[in-house]
Coordinates of C-alpha atoms in Angstrom, one line a residue:
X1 CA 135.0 42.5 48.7
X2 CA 134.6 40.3 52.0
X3 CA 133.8 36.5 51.2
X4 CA 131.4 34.6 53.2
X5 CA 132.5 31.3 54.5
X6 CA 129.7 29.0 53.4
X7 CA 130.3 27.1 57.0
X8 CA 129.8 30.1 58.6
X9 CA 126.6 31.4 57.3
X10 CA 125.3 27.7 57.7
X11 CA 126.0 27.5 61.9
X12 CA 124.5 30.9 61.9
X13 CA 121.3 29.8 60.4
X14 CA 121.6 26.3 62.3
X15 CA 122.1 28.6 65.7
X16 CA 118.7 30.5 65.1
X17 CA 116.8 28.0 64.0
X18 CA 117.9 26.2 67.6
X19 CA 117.1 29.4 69.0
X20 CA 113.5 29.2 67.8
X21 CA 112.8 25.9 68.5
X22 CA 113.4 26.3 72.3
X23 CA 111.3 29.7 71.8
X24 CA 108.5 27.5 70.9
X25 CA 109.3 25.0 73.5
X26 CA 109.1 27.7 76.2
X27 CA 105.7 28.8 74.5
X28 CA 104.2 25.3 74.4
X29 CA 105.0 25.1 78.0
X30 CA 103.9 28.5 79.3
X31 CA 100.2 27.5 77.1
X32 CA 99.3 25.0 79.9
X33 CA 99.3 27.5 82.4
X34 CA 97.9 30.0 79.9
X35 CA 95.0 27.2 79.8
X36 CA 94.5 27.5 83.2
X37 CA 94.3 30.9 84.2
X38 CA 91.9 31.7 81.0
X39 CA 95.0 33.4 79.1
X40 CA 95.0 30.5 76.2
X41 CA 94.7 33.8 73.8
X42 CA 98.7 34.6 75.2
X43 CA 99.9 32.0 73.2
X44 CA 99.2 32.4 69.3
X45 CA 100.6 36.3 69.9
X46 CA 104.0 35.2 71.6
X47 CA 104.0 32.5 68.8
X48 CA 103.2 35.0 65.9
X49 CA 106.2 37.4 67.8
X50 CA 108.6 34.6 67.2
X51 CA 107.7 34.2 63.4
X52 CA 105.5 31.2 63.4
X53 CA 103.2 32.0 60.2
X54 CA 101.2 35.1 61.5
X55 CA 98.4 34.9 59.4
X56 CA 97.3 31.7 61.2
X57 CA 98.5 33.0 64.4
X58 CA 96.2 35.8 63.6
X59 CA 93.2 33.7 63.3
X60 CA 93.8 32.1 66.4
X61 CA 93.9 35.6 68.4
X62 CA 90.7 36.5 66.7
X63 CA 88.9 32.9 68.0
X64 CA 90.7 33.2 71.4
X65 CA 90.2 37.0 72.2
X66 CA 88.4 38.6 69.0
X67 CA 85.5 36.7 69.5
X68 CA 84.7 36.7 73.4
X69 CA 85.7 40.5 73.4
X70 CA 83.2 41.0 70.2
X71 CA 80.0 39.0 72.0
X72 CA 81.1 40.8 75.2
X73 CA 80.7 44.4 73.4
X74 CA 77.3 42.8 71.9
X75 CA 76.5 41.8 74.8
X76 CA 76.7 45.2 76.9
X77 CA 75.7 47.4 73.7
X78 CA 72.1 45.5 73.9
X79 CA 72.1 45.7 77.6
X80 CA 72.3 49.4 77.4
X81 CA 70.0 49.7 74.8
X82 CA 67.5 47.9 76.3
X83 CA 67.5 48.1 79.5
X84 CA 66.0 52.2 79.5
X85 CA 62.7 50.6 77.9
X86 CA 62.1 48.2 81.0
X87 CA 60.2 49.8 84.0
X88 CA 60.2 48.0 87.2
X89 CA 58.8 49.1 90.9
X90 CA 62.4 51.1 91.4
X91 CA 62.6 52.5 88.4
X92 CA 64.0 51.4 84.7
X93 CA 66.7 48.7 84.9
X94 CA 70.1 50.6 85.0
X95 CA 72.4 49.9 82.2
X96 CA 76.2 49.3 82.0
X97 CA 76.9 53.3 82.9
X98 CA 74.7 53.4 86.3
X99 CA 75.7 49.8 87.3
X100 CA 79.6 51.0 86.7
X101 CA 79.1 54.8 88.9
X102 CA 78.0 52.3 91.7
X103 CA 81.0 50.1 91.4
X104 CA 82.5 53.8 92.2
X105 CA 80.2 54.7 94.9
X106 CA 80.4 51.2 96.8
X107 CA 84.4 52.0 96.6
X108 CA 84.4 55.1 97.7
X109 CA 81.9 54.3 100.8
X110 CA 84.8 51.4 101.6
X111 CA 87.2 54.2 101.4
X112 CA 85.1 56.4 104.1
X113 CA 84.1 53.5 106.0
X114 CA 88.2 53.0 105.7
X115 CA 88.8 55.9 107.5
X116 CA 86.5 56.2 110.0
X117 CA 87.6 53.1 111.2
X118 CA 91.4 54.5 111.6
X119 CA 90.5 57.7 113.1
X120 CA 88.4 55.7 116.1
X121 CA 91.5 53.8 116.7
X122 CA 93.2 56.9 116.3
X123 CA 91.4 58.5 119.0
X124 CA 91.5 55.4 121.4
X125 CA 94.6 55.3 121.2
X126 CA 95.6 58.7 122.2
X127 CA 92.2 58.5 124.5
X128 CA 94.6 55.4 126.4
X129 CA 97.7 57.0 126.1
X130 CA 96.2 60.0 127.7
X131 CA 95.0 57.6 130.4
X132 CA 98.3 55.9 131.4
X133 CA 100.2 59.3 131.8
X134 CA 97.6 60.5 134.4
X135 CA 98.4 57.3 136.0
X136 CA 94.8 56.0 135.4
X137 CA 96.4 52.5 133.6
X138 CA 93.0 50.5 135.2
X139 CA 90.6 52.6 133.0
X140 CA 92.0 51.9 129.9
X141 CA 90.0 50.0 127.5
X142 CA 89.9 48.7 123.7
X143 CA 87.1 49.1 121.7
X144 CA 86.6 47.2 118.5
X145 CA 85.1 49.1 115.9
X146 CA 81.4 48.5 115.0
X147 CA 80.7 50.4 112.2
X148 CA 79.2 49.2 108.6
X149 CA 80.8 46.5 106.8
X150 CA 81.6 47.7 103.6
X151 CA 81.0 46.2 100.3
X152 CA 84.5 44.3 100.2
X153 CA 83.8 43.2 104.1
X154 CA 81.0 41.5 103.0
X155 CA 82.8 39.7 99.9
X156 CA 85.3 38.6 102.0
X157 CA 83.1 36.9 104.4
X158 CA 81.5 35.3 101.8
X159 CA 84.6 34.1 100.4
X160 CA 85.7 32.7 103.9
X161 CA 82.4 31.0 104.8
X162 CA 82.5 29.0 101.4
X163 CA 86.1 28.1 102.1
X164 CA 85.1 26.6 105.4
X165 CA 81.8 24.8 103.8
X166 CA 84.0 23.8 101.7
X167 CA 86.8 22.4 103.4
X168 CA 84.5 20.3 105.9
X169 CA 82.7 18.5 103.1
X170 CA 85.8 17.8 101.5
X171 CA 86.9 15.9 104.7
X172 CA 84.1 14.0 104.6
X173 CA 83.4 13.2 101.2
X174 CA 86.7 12.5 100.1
X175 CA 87.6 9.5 102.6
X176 CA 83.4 8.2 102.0
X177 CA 84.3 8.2 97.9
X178 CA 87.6 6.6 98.7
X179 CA 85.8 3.9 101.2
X180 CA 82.9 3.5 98.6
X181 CA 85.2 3.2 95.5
X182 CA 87.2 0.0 97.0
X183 CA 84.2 -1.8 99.2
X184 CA 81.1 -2.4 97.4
X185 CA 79.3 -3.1 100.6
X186 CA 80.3 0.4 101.3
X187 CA 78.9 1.9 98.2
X188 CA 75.9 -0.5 99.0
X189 CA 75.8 1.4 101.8
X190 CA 76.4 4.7 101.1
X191 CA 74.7 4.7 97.6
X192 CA 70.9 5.3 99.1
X193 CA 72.0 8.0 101.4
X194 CA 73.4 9.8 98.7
X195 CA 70.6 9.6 96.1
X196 CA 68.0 10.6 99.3
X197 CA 70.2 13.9 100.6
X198 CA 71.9 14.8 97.2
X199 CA 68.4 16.8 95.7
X200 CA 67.7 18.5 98.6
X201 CA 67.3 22.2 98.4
X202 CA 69.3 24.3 100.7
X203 CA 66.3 25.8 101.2
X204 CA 65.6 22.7 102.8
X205 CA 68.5 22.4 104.9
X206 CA 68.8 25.8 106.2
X207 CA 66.2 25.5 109.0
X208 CA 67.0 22.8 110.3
X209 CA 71.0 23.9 110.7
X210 CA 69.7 27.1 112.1
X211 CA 68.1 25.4 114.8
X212 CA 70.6 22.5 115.6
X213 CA 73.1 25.1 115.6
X214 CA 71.1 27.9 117.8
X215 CA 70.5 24.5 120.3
X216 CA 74.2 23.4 119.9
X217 CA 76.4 26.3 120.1
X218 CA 74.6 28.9 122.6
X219 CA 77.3 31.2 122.7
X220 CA 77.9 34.0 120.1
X221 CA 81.5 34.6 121.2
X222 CA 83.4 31.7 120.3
X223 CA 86.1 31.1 118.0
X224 CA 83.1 31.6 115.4
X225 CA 79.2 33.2 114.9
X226 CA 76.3 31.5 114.5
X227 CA 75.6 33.0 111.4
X228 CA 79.0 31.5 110.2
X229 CA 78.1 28.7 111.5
X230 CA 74.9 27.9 109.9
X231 CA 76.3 29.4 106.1
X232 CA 78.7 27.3 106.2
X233 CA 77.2 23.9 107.1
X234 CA 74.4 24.8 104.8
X235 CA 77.0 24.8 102.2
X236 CA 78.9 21.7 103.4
X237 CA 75.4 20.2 103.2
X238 CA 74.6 20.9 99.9
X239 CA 78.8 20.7 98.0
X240 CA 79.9 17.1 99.5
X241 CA 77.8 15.2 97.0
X242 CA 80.1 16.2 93.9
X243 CA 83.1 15.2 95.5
X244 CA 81.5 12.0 96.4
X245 CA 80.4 10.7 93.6
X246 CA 83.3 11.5 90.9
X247 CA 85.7 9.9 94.1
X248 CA 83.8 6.9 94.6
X249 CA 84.1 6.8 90.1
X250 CA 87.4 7.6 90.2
X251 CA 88.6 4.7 92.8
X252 CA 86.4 2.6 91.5
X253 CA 87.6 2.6 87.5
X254 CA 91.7 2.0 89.1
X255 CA 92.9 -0.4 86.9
X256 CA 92.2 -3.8 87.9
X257 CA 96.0 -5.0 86.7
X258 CA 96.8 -2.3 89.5
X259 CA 94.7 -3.8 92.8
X260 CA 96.5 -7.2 91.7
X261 CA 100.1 -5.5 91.7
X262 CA 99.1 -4.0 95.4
X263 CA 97.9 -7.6 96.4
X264 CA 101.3 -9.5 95.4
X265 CA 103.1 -6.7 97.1
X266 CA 100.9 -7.1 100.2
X267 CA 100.7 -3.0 100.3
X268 CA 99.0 -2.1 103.7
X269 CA 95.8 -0.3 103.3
X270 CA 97.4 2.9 103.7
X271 CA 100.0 2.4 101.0
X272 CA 97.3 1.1 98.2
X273 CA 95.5 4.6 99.0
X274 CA 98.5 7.0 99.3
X275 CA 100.8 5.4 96.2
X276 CA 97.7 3.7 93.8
X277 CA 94.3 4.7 94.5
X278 CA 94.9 8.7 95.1
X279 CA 97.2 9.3 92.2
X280 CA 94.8 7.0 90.5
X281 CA 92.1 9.1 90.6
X282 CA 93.0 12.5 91.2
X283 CA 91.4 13.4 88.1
X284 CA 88.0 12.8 88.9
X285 CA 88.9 13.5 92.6
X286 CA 89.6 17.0 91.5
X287 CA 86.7 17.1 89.3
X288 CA 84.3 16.6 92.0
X289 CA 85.8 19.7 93.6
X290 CA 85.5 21.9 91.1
X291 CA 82.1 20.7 91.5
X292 CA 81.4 21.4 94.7
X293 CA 82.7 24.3 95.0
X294 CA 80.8 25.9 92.4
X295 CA 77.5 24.3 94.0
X296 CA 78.9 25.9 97.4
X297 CA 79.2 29.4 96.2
X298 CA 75.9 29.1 94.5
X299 CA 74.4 27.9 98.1
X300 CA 76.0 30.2 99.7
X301 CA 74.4 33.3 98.7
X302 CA 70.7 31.6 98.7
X303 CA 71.5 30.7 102.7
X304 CA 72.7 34.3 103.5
X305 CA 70.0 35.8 101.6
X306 CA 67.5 34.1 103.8
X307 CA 68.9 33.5 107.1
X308 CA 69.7 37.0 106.7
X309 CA 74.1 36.2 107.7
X310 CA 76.3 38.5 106.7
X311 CA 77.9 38.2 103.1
X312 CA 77.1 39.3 99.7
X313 CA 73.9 37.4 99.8
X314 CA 72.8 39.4 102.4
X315 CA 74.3 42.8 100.9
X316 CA 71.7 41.5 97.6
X317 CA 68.7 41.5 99.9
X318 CA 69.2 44.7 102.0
X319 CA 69.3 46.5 98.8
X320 CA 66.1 44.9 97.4
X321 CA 64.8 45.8 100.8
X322 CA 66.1 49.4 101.1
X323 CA 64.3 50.4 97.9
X324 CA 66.5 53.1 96.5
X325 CA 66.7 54.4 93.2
X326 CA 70.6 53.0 93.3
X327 CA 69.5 49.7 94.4
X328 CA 68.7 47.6 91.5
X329 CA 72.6 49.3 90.6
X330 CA 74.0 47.8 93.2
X331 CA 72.1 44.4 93.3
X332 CA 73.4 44.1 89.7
X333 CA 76.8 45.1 90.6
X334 CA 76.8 42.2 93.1
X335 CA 75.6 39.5 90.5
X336 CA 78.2 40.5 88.3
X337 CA 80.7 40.3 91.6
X338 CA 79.2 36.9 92.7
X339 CA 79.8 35.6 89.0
X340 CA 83.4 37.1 88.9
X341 CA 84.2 35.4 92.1
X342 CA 82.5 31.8 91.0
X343 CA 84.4 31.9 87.9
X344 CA 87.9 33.1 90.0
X345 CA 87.2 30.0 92.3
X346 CA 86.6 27.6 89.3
X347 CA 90.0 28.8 88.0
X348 CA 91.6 28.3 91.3
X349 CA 90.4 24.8 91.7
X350 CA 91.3 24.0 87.9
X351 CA 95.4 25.4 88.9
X352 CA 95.5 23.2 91.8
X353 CA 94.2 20.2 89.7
X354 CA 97.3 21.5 87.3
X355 CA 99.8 21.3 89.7
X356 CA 99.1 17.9 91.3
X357 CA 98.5 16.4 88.2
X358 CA 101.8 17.3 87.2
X359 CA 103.7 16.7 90.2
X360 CA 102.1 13.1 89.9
X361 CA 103.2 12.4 86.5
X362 CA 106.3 13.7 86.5

């Protein structure tokens, strides 16, 4: 019979236990992007996986997953049951099945929209090729396609066009909060212009860009349309106010130790912003993008919807408009879409807020 050396057994047992703990430490880690990307319910399985106490691992997976996946089934069992016993002018509201075939159809019809698209090329291409071998080089010409946009085309114009909105309000806001945060006479300034423009409907708005952009830009074959155009200033209209206001907070609350520090080191202006104020207040700075963004997406689809631009907005009222027995389908298929989206952006917005706010405090 083999004896076991006492000192043996105990490195063993020391070893795993080390062994666990940085287990746990890669966990803890991997939660804060888990956070982010909406996965927080990742982190009690890996932990119950590695041994840490399962039965209260177990009751965080229910909290973190059971529960939103349980008021989601709730949610979609008294959708269908309900929504048969509601008549409207196109018929009774479709439930969960009819709204899912015309996820299906709208695919498939990207699919055959897919393909038509290649075989025109297809055939302009050997319609050219044909051309040049006859030695007829000068009547060669390229075509682009015209056909439909398909569901997706219209998603990702929507998704560009906020982006842009987006972008140009942030431009402007961010350096305004930044000039309003350290100047009060520039907050005195700016403060009535924002508490004038900041309620007004896009509704509002859209009009008036309409017709300073139709007046302004006169071509249609520029770098970009006019219905571009005009969706995405609506939206820059509407989204800068957000960023703004939680910039102007954030520069504003700086530590006041801080500004002293940055005036006995005679910091240029450029230095106090890039290496105090900014890291400063990235938090709110990042807050009020979330914000806007979420407003811009939200404007977005009211300005296509009623200008009529291309985009999902407009995909919502050609269906309403086309009257179909699918349509109220496939309107509900694009609320679900536009909320999918909103909720993808918000996510995106709150990773990037991650990631500088690490890089800063590391």
């Amino acid at each position: 019979m083999t004896a076991i050396d006492p000192s043996n057994a105990e490195q063993i047992a020391q070893n795993k236990e080390a062994r666990k703990a940085r287990t746990f430490t890669r966990i803890n880690k991997a939660d804060a992007w888990f956070q982010v990307f909406g996965l927080a319910w990742l982190t009690p399985i890996l932990k119950a996986a590695a041994g840490d106490n399962p039965r209260a691992q177990m009751g965080e997976i229910w909290r973190l997953l059971g529960v939103p996946l349980l008021a989601i089934a709730i949610f979609i069992a008294g959708w269908a049951a309900l929504a048969p016993t509601v008549q409207t002018s196109l018929g009774a509201v479709p439930g969960p099945v009819q709204v899912w075939e015309q996820v299906g159809t709208l695919n498939a019809d990207a699919v055959r929209e897919g393909e038509r698209e290649a075989a025109f090329y297809e055939r302009q291409e050997a319609r050219n090729a044909e051309l040049i071998a006859n030695d007829r080089a000068e009547d060669v010409k390229e075509r682009v396609y015209t056909g439909q946009p398909t569901y997706y085309d219209q998603i990702w114009t929507s998704i560009k066009t906020v982006f842009f909105g987006f972008l140009i309000a942030s431009v402007i806001a961010i350096p305004l909060g930044i000039a309003a945060g350290l100047s009060a006479t520039a907050n005195a300034a700016l403060n009535p212009l924002i508490q004038i423009f900041k309620p007004v409907s896009p509704l509002a708005w859209l009009p008036i860009v309409t017709m300073i952009v139709s007046a302004v830009y006169a071509t249609n074959d520029g770098m970009f349309s006019k219905s571009f155009l005009i969706s995405a200033i609506t939206v820059t209209l509407c989204s800068l106010w957000p960023t703004l206001i939680n910039t102007a907070l954030g520069v504003a609350s700086i530590d006041k130790d801080l500004v002293s520090v940055s005036r006995v080191l005679k910091m240029n202006t450029w230095t106090k912003i890039t290496k105090l104020v900014l890291p400063s207040a990235l938090p709110l700075i990042f807050t009020g993008l979330r914000l806007s963004l979420g407003v811009g997406w939200m404007v977005l689809i009211a300005a296509e919807m009623l200008a009529q631009n291309p985009g999902l907005g407009k995909f919502v009222w050609d269906e309403f408009q086309n009257g179909s027995s699918q349509s109220l389908a496939r309107i509900m298929v694009a609320v679900f879409t536009i909320g999918i989206i909103g909720f993808l952006l918000d996510r995106v917005m709150f990773a990037l807020q991650s990631m500088f706010t690490f890089t800063n405090n590391r």
